Short mmCIF file of C-alpha atoms and ligand atoms in Angstrom, two decimals:
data_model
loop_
_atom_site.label_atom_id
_atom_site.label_comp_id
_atom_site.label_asym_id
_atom_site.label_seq_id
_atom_site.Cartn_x
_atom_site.Cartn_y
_atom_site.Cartn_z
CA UNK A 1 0.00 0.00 0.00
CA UNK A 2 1.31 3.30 -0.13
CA UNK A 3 1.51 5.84 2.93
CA UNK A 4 2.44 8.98 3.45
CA UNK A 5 3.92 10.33 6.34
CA UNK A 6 4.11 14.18 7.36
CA UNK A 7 6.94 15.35 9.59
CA UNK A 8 10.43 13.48 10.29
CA UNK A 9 11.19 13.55 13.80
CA UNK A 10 11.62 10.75 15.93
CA UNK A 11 7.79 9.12 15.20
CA UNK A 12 7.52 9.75 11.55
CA UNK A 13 10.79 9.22 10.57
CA UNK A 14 10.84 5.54 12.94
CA UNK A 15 6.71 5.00 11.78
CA UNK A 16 8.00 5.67 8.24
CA UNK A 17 11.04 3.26 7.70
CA UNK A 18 9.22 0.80 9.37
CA UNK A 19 5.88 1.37 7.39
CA UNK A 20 8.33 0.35 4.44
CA UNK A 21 9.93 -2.18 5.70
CA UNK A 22 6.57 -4.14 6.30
CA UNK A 23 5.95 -4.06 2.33
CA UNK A 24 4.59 -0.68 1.95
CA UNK A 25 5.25 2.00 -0.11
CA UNK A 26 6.28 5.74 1.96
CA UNK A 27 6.83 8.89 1.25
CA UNK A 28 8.33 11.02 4.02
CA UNK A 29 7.26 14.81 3.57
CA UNK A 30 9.20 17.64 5.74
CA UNK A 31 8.44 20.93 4.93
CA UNK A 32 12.41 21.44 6.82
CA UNK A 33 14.70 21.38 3.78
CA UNK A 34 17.56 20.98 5.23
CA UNK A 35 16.27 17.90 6.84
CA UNK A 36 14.78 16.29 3.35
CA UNK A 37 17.76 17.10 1.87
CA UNK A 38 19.96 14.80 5.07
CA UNK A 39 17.61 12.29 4.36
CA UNK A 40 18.05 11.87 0.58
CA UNK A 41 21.81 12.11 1.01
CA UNK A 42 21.30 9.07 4.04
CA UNK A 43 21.64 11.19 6.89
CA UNK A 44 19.88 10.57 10.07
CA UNK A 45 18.93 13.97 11.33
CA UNK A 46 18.00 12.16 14.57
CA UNK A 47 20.40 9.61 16.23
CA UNK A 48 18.33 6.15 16.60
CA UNK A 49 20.32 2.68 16.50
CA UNK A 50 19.90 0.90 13.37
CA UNK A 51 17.70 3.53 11.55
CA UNK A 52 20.31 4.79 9.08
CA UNK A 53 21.04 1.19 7.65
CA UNK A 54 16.84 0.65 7.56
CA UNK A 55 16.43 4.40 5.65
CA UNK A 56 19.15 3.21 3.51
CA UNK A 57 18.06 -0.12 2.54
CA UNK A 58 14.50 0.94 2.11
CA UNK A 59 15.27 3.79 -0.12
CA UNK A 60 17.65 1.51 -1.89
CA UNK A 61 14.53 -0.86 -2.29
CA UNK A 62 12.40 2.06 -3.69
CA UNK A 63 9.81 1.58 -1.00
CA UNK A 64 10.71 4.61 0.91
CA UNK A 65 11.50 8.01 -0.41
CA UNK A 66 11.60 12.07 0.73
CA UNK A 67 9.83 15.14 -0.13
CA UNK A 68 9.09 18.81 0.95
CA UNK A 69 5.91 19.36 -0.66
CA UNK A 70 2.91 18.25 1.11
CA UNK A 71 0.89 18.53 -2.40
CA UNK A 72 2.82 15.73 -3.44
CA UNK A 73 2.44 13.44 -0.04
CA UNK A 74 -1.35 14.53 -0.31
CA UNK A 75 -1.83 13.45 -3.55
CA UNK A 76 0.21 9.99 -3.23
CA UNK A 77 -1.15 8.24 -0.80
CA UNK A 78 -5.06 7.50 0.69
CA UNK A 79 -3.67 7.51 4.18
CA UNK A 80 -2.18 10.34 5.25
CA UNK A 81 -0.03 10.16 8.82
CA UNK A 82 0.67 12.89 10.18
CA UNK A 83 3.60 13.54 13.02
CA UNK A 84 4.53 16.59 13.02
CA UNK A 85 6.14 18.15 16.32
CA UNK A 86 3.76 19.28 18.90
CA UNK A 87 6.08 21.43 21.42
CA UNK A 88 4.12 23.01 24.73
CA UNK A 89 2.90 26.25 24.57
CA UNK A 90 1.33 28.85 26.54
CA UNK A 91 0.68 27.60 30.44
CA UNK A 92 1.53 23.96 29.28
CA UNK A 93 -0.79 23.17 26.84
CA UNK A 94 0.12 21.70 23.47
CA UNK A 95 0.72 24.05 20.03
CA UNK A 96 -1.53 22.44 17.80
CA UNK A 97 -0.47 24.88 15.16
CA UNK A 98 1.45 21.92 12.94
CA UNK A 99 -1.19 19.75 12.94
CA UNK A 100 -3.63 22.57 11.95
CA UNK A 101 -1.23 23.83 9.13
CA UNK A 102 -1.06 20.23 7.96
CA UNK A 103 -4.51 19.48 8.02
CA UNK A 104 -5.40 23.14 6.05
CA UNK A 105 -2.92 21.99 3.14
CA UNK A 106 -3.68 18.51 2.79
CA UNK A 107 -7.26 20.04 2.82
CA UNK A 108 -6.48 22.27 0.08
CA UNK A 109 -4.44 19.52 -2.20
CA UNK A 110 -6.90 16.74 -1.92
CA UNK A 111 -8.67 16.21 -5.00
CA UNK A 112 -10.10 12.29 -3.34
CA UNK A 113 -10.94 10.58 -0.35
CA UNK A 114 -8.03 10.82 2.00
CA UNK A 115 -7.33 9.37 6.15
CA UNK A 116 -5.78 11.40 7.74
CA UNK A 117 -4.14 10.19 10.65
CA UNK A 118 -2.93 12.17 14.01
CA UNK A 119 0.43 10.01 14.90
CA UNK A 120 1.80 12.66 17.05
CA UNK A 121 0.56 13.12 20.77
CA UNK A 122 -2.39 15.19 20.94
CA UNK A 123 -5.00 16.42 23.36
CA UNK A 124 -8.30 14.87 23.38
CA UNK A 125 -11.05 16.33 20.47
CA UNK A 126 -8.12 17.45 18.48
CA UNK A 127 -9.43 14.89 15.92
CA UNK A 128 -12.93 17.20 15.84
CA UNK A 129 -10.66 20.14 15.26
CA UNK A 130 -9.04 18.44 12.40
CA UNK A 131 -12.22 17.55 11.32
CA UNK A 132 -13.47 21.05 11.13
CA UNK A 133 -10.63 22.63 9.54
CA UNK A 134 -10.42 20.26 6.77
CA UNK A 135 -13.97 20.62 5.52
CA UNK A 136 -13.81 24.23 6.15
CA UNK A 137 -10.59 23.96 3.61
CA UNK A 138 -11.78 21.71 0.84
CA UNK A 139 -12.32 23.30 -2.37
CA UNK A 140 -15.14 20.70 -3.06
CA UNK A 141 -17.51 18.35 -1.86
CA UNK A 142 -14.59 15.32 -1.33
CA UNK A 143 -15.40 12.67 1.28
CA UNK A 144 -12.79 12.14 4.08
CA UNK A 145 -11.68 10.59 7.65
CA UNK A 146 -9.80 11.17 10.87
CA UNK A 147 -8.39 8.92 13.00
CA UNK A 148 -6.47 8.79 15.89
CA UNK A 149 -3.37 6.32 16.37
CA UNK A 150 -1.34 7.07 19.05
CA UNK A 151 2.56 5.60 19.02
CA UNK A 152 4.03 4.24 22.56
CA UNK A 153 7.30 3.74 20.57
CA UNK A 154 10.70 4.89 23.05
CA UNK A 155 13.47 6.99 21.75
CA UNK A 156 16.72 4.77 22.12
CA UNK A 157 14.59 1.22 21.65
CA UNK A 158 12.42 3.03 18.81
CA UNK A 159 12.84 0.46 15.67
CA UNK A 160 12.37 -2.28 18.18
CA UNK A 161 9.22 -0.42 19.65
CA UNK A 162 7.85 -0.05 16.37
CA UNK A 163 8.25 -3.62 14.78
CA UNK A 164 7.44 -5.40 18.55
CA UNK A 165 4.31 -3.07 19.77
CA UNK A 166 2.47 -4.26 22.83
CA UNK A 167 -0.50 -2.55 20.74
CA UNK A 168 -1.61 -1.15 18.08
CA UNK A 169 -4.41 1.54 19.19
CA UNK A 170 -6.66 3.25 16.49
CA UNK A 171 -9.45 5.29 17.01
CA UNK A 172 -11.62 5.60 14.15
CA UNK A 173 -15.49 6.88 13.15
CA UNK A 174 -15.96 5.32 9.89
CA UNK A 175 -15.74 1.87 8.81
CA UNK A 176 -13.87 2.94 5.83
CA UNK A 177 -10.80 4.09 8.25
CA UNK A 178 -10.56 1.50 10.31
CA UNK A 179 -10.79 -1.17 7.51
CA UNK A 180 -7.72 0.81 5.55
CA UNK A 181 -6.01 1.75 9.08
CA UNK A 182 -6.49 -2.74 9.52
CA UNK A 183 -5.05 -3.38 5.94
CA UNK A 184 -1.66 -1.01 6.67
CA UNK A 185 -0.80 -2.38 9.94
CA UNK A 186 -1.99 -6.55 8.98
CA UNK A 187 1.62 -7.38 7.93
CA UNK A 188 3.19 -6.24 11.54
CA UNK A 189 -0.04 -7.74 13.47
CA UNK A 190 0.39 -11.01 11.36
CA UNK A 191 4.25 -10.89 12.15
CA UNK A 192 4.53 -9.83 15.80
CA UNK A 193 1.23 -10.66 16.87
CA UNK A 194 0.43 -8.23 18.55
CA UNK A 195 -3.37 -6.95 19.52
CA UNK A 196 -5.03 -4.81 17.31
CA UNK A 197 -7.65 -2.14 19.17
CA UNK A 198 -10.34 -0.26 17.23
CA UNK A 199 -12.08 2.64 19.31
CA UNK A 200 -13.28 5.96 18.78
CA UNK A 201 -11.26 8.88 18.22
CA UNK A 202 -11.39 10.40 22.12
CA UNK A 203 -10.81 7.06 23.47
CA UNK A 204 -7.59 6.52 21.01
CA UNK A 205 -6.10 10.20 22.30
CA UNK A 206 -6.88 9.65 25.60
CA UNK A 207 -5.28 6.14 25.30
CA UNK A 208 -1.86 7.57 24.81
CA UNK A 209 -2.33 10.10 27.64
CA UNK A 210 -3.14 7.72 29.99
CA UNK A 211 -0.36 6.11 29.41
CA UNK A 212 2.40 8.31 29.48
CA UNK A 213 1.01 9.81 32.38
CA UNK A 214 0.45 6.51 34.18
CA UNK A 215 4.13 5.93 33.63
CA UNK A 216 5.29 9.24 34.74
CA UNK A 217 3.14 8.61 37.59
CA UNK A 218 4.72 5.28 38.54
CA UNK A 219 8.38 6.91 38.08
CA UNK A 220 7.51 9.35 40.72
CA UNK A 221 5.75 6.78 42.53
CA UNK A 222 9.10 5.30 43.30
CA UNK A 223 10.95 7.89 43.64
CA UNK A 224 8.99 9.13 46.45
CA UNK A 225 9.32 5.97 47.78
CA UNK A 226 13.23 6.34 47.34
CA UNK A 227 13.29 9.30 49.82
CA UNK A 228 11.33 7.40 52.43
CA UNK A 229 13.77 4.76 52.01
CA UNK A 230 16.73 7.31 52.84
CA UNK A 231 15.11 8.36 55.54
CA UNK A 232 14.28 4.55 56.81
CA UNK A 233 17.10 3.36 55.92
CA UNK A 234 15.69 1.14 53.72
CA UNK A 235 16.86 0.18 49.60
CA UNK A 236 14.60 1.55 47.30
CA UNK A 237 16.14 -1.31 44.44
CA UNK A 238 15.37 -4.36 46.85
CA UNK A 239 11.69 -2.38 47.44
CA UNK A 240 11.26 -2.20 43.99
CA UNK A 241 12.28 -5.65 43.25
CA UNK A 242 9.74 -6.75 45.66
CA UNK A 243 6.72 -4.59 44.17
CA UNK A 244 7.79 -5.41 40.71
CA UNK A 245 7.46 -9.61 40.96
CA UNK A 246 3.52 -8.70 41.63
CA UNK A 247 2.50 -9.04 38.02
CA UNK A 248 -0.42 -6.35 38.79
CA UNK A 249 2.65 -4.03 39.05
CA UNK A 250 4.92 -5.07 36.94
CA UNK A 251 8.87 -4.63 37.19
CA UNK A 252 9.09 -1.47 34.67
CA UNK A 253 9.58 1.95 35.10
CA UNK A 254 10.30 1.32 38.79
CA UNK A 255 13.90 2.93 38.71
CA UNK A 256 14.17 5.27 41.34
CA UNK A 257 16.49 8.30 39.83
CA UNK A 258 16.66 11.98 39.13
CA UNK A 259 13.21 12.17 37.93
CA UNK A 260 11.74 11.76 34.05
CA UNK A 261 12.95 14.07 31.36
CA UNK A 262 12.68 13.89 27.68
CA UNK A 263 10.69 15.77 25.12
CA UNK A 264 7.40 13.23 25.80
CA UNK A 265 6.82 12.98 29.77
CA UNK A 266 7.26 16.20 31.47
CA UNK A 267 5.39 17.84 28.09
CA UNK A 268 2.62 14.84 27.71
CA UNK A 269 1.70 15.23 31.73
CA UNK A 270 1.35 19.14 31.60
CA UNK A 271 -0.61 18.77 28.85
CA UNK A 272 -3.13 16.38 30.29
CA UNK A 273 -3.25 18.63 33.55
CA UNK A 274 -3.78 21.70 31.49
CA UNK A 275 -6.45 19.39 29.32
CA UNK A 276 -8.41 18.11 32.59
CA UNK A 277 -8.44 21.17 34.03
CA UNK A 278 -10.33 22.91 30.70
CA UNK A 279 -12.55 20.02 30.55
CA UNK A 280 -13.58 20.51 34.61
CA UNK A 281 -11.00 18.25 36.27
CA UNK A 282 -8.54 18.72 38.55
CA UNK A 283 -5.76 16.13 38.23
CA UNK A 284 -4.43 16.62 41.34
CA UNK A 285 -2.61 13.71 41.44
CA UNK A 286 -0.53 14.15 37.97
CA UNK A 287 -0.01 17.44 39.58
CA UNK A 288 1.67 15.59 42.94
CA UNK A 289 3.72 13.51 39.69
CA UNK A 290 5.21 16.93 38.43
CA UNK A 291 5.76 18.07 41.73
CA UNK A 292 7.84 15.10 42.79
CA UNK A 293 9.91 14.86 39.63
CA UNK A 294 10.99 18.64 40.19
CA UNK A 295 12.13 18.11 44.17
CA UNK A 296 13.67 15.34 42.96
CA UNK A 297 16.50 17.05 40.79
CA UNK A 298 16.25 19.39 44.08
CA UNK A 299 17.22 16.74 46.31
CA UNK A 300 19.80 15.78 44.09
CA UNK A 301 21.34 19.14 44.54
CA UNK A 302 21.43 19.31 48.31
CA UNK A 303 23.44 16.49 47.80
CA UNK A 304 25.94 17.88 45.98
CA UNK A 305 25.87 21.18 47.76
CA UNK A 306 25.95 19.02 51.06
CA UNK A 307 29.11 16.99 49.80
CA UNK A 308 31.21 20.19 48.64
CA UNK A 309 30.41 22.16 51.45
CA UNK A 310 31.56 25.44 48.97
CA UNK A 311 30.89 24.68 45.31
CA UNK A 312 32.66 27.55 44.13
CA UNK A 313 35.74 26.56 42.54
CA UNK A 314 35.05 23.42 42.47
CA UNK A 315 35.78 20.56 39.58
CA UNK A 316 32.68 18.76 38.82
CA UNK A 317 33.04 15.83 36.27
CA UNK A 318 29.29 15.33 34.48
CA UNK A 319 28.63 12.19 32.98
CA UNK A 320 26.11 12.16 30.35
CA UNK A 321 23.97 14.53 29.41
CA UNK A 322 21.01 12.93 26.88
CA UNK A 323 17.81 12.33 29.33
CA UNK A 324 18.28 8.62 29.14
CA UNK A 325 20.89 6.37 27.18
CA UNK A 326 20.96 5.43 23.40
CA UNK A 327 19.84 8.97 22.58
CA UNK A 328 21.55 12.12 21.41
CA UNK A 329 18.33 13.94 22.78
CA UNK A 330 18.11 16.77 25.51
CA UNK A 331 15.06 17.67 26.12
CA UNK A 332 14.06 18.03 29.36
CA UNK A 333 16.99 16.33 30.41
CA UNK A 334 17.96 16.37 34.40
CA UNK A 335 21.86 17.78 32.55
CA UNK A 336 19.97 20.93 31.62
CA UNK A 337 18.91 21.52 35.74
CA UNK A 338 21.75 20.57 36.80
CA UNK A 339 24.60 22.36 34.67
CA UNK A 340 23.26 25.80 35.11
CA UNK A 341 23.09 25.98 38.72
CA UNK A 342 26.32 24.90 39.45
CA UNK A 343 27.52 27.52 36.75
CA UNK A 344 25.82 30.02 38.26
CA UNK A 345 27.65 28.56 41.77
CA UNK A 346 30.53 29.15 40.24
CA UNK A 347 31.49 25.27 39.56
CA UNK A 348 34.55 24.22 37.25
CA UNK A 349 32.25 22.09 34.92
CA UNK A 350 34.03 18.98 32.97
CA UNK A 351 30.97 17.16 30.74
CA UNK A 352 31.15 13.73 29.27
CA UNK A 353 28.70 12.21 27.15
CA UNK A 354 28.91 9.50 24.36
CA UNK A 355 26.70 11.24 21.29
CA UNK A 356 24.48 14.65 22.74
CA UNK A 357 27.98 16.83 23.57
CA UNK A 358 27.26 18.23 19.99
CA UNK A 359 23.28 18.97 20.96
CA UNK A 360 24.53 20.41 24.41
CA UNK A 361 27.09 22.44 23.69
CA UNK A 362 24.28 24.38 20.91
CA UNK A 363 22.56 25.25 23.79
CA UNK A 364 25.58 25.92 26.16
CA UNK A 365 28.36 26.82 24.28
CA UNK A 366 32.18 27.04 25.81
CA UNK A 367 31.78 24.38 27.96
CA UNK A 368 34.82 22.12 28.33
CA UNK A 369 34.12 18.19 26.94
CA UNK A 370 36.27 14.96 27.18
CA UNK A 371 36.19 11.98 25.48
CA UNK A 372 35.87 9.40 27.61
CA UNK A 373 34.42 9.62 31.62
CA UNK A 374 38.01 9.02 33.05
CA UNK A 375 39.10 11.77 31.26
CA UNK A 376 36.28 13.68 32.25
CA UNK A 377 36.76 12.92 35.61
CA UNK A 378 40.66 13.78 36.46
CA UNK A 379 41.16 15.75 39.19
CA UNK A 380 37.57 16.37 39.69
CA UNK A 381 36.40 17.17 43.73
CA UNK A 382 33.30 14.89 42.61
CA UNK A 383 31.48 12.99 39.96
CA UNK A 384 27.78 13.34 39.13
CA UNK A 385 26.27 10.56 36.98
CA UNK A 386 23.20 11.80 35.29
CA UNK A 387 22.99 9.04 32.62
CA UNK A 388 23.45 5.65 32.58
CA UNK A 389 25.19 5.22 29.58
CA UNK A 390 27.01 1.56 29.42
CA UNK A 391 30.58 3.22 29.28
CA UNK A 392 30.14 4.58 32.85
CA UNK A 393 28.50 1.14 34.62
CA UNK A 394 31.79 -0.25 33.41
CA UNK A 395 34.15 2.22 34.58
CA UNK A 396 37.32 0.94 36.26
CA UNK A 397 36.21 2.08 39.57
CA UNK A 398 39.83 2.14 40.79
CA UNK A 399 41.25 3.87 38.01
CA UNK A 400 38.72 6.62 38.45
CA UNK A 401 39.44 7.12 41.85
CA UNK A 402 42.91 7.54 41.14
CA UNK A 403 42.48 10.36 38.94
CA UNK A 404 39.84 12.42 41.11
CA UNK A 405 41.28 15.04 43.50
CA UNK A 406 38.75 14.02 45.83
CA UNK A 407 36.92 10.64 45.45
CA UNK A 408 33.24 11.67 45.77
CA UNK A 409 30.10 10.24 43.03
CA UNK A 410 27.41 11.54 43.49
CA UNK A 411 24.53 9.42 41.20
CA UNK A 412 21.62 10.50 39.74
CA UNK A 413 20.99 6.58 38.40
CA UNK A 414 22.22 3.99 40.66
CA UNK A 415 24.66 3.01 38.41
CA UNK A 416 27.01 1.38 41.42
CA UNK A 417 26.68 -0.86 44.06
CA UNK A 418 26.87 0.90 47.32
CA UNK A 419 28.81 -1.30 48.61
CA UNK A 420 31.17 -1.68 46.12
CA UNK A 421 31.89 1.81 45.66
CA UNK A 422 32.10 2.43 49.35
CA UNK A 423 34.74 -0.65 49.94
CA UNK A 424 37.31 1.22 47.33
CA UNK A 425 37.00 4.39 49.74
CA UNK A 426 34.47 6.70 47.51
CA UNK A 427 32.13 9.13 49.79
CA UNK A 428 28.96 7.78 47.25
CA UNK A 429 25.41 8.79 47.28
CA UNK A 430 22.78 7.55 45.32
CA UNK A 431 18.65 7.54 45.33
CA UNK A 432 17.08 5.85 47.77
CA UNK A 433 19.57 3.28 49.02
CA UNK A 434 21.36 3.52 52.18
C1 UGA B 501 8.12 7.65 26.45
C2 UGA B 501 7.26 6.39 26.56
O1 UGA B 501 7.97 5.39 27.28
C3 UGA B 501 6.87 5.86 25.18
O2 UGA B 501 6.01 4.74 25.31
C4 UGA B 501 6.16 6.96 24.42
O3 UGA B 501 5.81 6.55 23.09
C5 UGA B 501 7.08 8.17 24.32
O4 UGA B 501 7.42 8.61 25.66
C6 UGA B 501 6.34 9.26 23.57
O5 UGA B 501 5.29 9.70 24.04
O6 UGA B 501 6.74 9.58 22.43
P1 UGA B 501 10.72 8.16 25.94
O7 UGA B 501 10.42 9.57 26.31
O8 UGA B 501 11.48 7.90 24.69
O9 UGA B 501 9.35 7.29 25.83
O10 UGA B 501 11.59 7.56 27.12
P2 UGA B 501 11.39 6.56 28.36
O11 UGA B 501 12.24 5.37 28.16
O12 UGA B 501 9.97 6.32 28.64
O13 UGA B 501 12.04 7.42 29.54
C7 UGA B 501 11.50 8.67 29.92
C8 UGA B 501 12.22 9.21 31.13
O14 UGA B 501 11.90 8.47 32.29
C9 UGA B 501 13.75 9.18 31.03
O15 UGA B 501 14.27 10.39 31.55
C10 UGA B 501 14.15 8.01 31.90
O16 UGA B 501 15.45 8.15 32.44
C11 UGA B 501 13.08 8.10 32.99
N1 UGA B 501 12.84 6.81 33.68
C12 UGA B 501 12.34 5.75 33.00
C13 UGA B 501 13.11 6.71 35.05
O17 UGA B 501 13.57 7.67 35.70
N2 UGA B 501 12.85 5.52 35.69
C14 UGA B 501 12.35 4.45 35.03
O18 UGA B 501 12.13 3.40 35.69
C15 UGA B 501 12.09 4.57 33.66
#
């Protein structure tokens, strides 16, 4: 079948190549030249592992190929995805303006029935917007659908994600789109066999919502838990080990840490607040969520401040910076807290990460980078760990206390164990363990 897919981030660009390598035929609009133009040449203008050699064999295959104009994506394909970014705006709530622009110029192009699809995360009754806007936009009288279908797919794990979905979740009001929406996705259902769900359109958006916020909610779930643990003097990793064996729970997303970041949590919760709270509902308990992930990062810096007594001066070795491993991305990510404050207390500042230094230093320029974390961390007074990036859970703990001034970690990810660290003579804290 053939697709088309508007925008190239993370979900279109992932929903794309893998669209194509199921059998179908995609084409990839971007109305960002510069990034069309990466693609066509092969290059990723995202880091994801394994999507460059996908892109590269699919466009070698002629199944999957680039475009800025959206007249051409409208008028090549029946279904229409659309995944364009849709960044927070004023008091939290998501700009819908992409979608809207999308959904006025596919409106404008379309010359026969067409699905269009919302792929990116949006608030609940956006699909009525699009609705509206599209038939106040056609030229003619040319019959059309909406649907909703939400992607749960992680940055880092996001080709895996897409070809191994728990679900597939579409939310449709005409038979029409959900038999198409069916026929696209039968090869992955047949091949991973996974569930396929068919609601309406509110229930679809709502679906991913739900989610993302349930997850948020269980990360600060824990973490909350991992500052009663400090203060019991109880291990929030054995607590969580417990909880986790209850299959009603479930061991994921239990990791007790410096709090979610990324450009989906922290913007998907604040939207659903902001969205309740129009609709006549006060989330109070997403807004406990938010609340604990930003004391978190708080906490975190007492420790630090506790630990140097003065941080003025100081050498502080950073390692990583993206808001989670296997990702160049950072957004929202606890190294954009962090950093600043102890620039502005006057910290020497020594960063280390494996693939976002280039990303960071846009958005911080003059900082000082190394190449590896030992080199990051010479003569440092301490070490913070914001990432847990596989280079520094295998760091030769002796080494690296060797070539600290002072041997102090200070982790943001229970990378260590306590133990451990403390047997080789580091002063080591960590979240929730005593
Ligand atoms: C998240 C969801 O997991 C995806 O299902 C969803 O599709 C995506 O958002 C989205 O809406 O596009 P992602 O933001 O890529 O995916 O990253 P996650 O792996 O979920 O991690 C988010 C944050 O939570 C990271 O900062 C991570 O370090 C933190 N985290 C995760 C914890 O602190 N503890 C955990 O146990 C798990």
């Amino acid at each position: 079948m053939k697709i088309t897919i508007v925008g190239t981030g993370y979900v279109g660009l992932v929903t794309g190549t893998c669209f194509a390598e199921m059998g179908h035929t995609v084409l990839c609009v971007d109305n960002d030249e510069s990034k069309i133009k990466m693609l066509k040449n092969l290059e990723m203008p995202i880091y994801e592992v394994g999507l460059q050699e996908l892109v590269a064999k699919n466009v070698a295959e002629k199944r999957l190929s680039f475009t800025t104009s959206i007249q051409e994506g409208t008028e090549f394909a029946e279904a229409i995805f659309i995944a364009v970014g849709t960044p927070p705006g004023y008091r939290g709530q998501a700009n819908l303006s992409y979608v809207e622009q999308v959904g006025r110029q596919v409106a404008e192009s379309m010359t026969d029935y067409r699905l269009l699809v919302e792929k990116s995360t949006v608030p609940v009754n956006t699909g009525e917007q699009l609705k509206r806007t599209i038939a106040k936009y056609l030229r003619e009288d040319i019959p059309f659908d909406v649907a909703s279908n939400p992607e749960f797919l992680k940055e880092g794990t996001a080709l895996e994600d897409a070809f191994k979905p728990d679900r597939i979740v579409v939310g449709v009001e005409s038979e029409r789109a959900g038999t198409l929406l069916r026929k696209i996705y039968q090869p992955l259902i047949d091949k991973s066999g996974c569930k396929f769900l068919q609601m309406n359109i509110a229930s679809a958006e709502l679906t991913k919502h739900a989610s993302n916020s349930f997850l948020a909610t269980k990360i600060s779930f824990i973490n909350a838990v991992a500052r009663v643990c400090e203060l019991a003097g109880a291990d929030v990793e054995q607590v969580a080990h417990g909880m986790g064996l209850d299959l009603r729970i479930g061991p994921q997303f239990l990791r007790a840490g410096v709090g979610y970041g990324g450009s989906c949590f922290p913007k998907d919760v604040d939207a659903f607040v902001h969205l309740a709270d129009q609709l006549g509902y006060n989330f109070q308990l997403l807004k406990e969520v938010q609340h604990i992930n930003k004391t978190q990062r708080e906490f975190m810096m007492q420790k630090i401040q506790h630990e140097l007594w003065v941080v003025q001066g100081k050498k502080i070795a950073v390692l990583g910076l993206a808001f989670k491993p296997g990702t160049d991305d950072i957004r929202e990510a606890p190294s954009l807290y962090f950093i600043p404050q102890l620039m502005e207390a006057g910290a020497k500042l020594r960063l280390w990460d494996p693939i976002a230094q280039e990303n960071f230093n846009r958005e911080h320029p003059g900082l000082k980078y190394y190449d590896t974390p030992l080199a990051c961390a010479e003569g440092a007074d301490l070490v913070l760990i914001l990432t847990d990036w596989p280079e520094v859970k295998e760091l030769d703990l002796a080494k690296l206390k060797e070539t600290m001034r002072c041997p102090v970690i200070i982790d943001g990810r229970n990378t260590f164990n306590p133990q451990t660290v403390k047997e080789l003579g580091f002063t080591y804290e960590s979240v929730g363990r005593p």
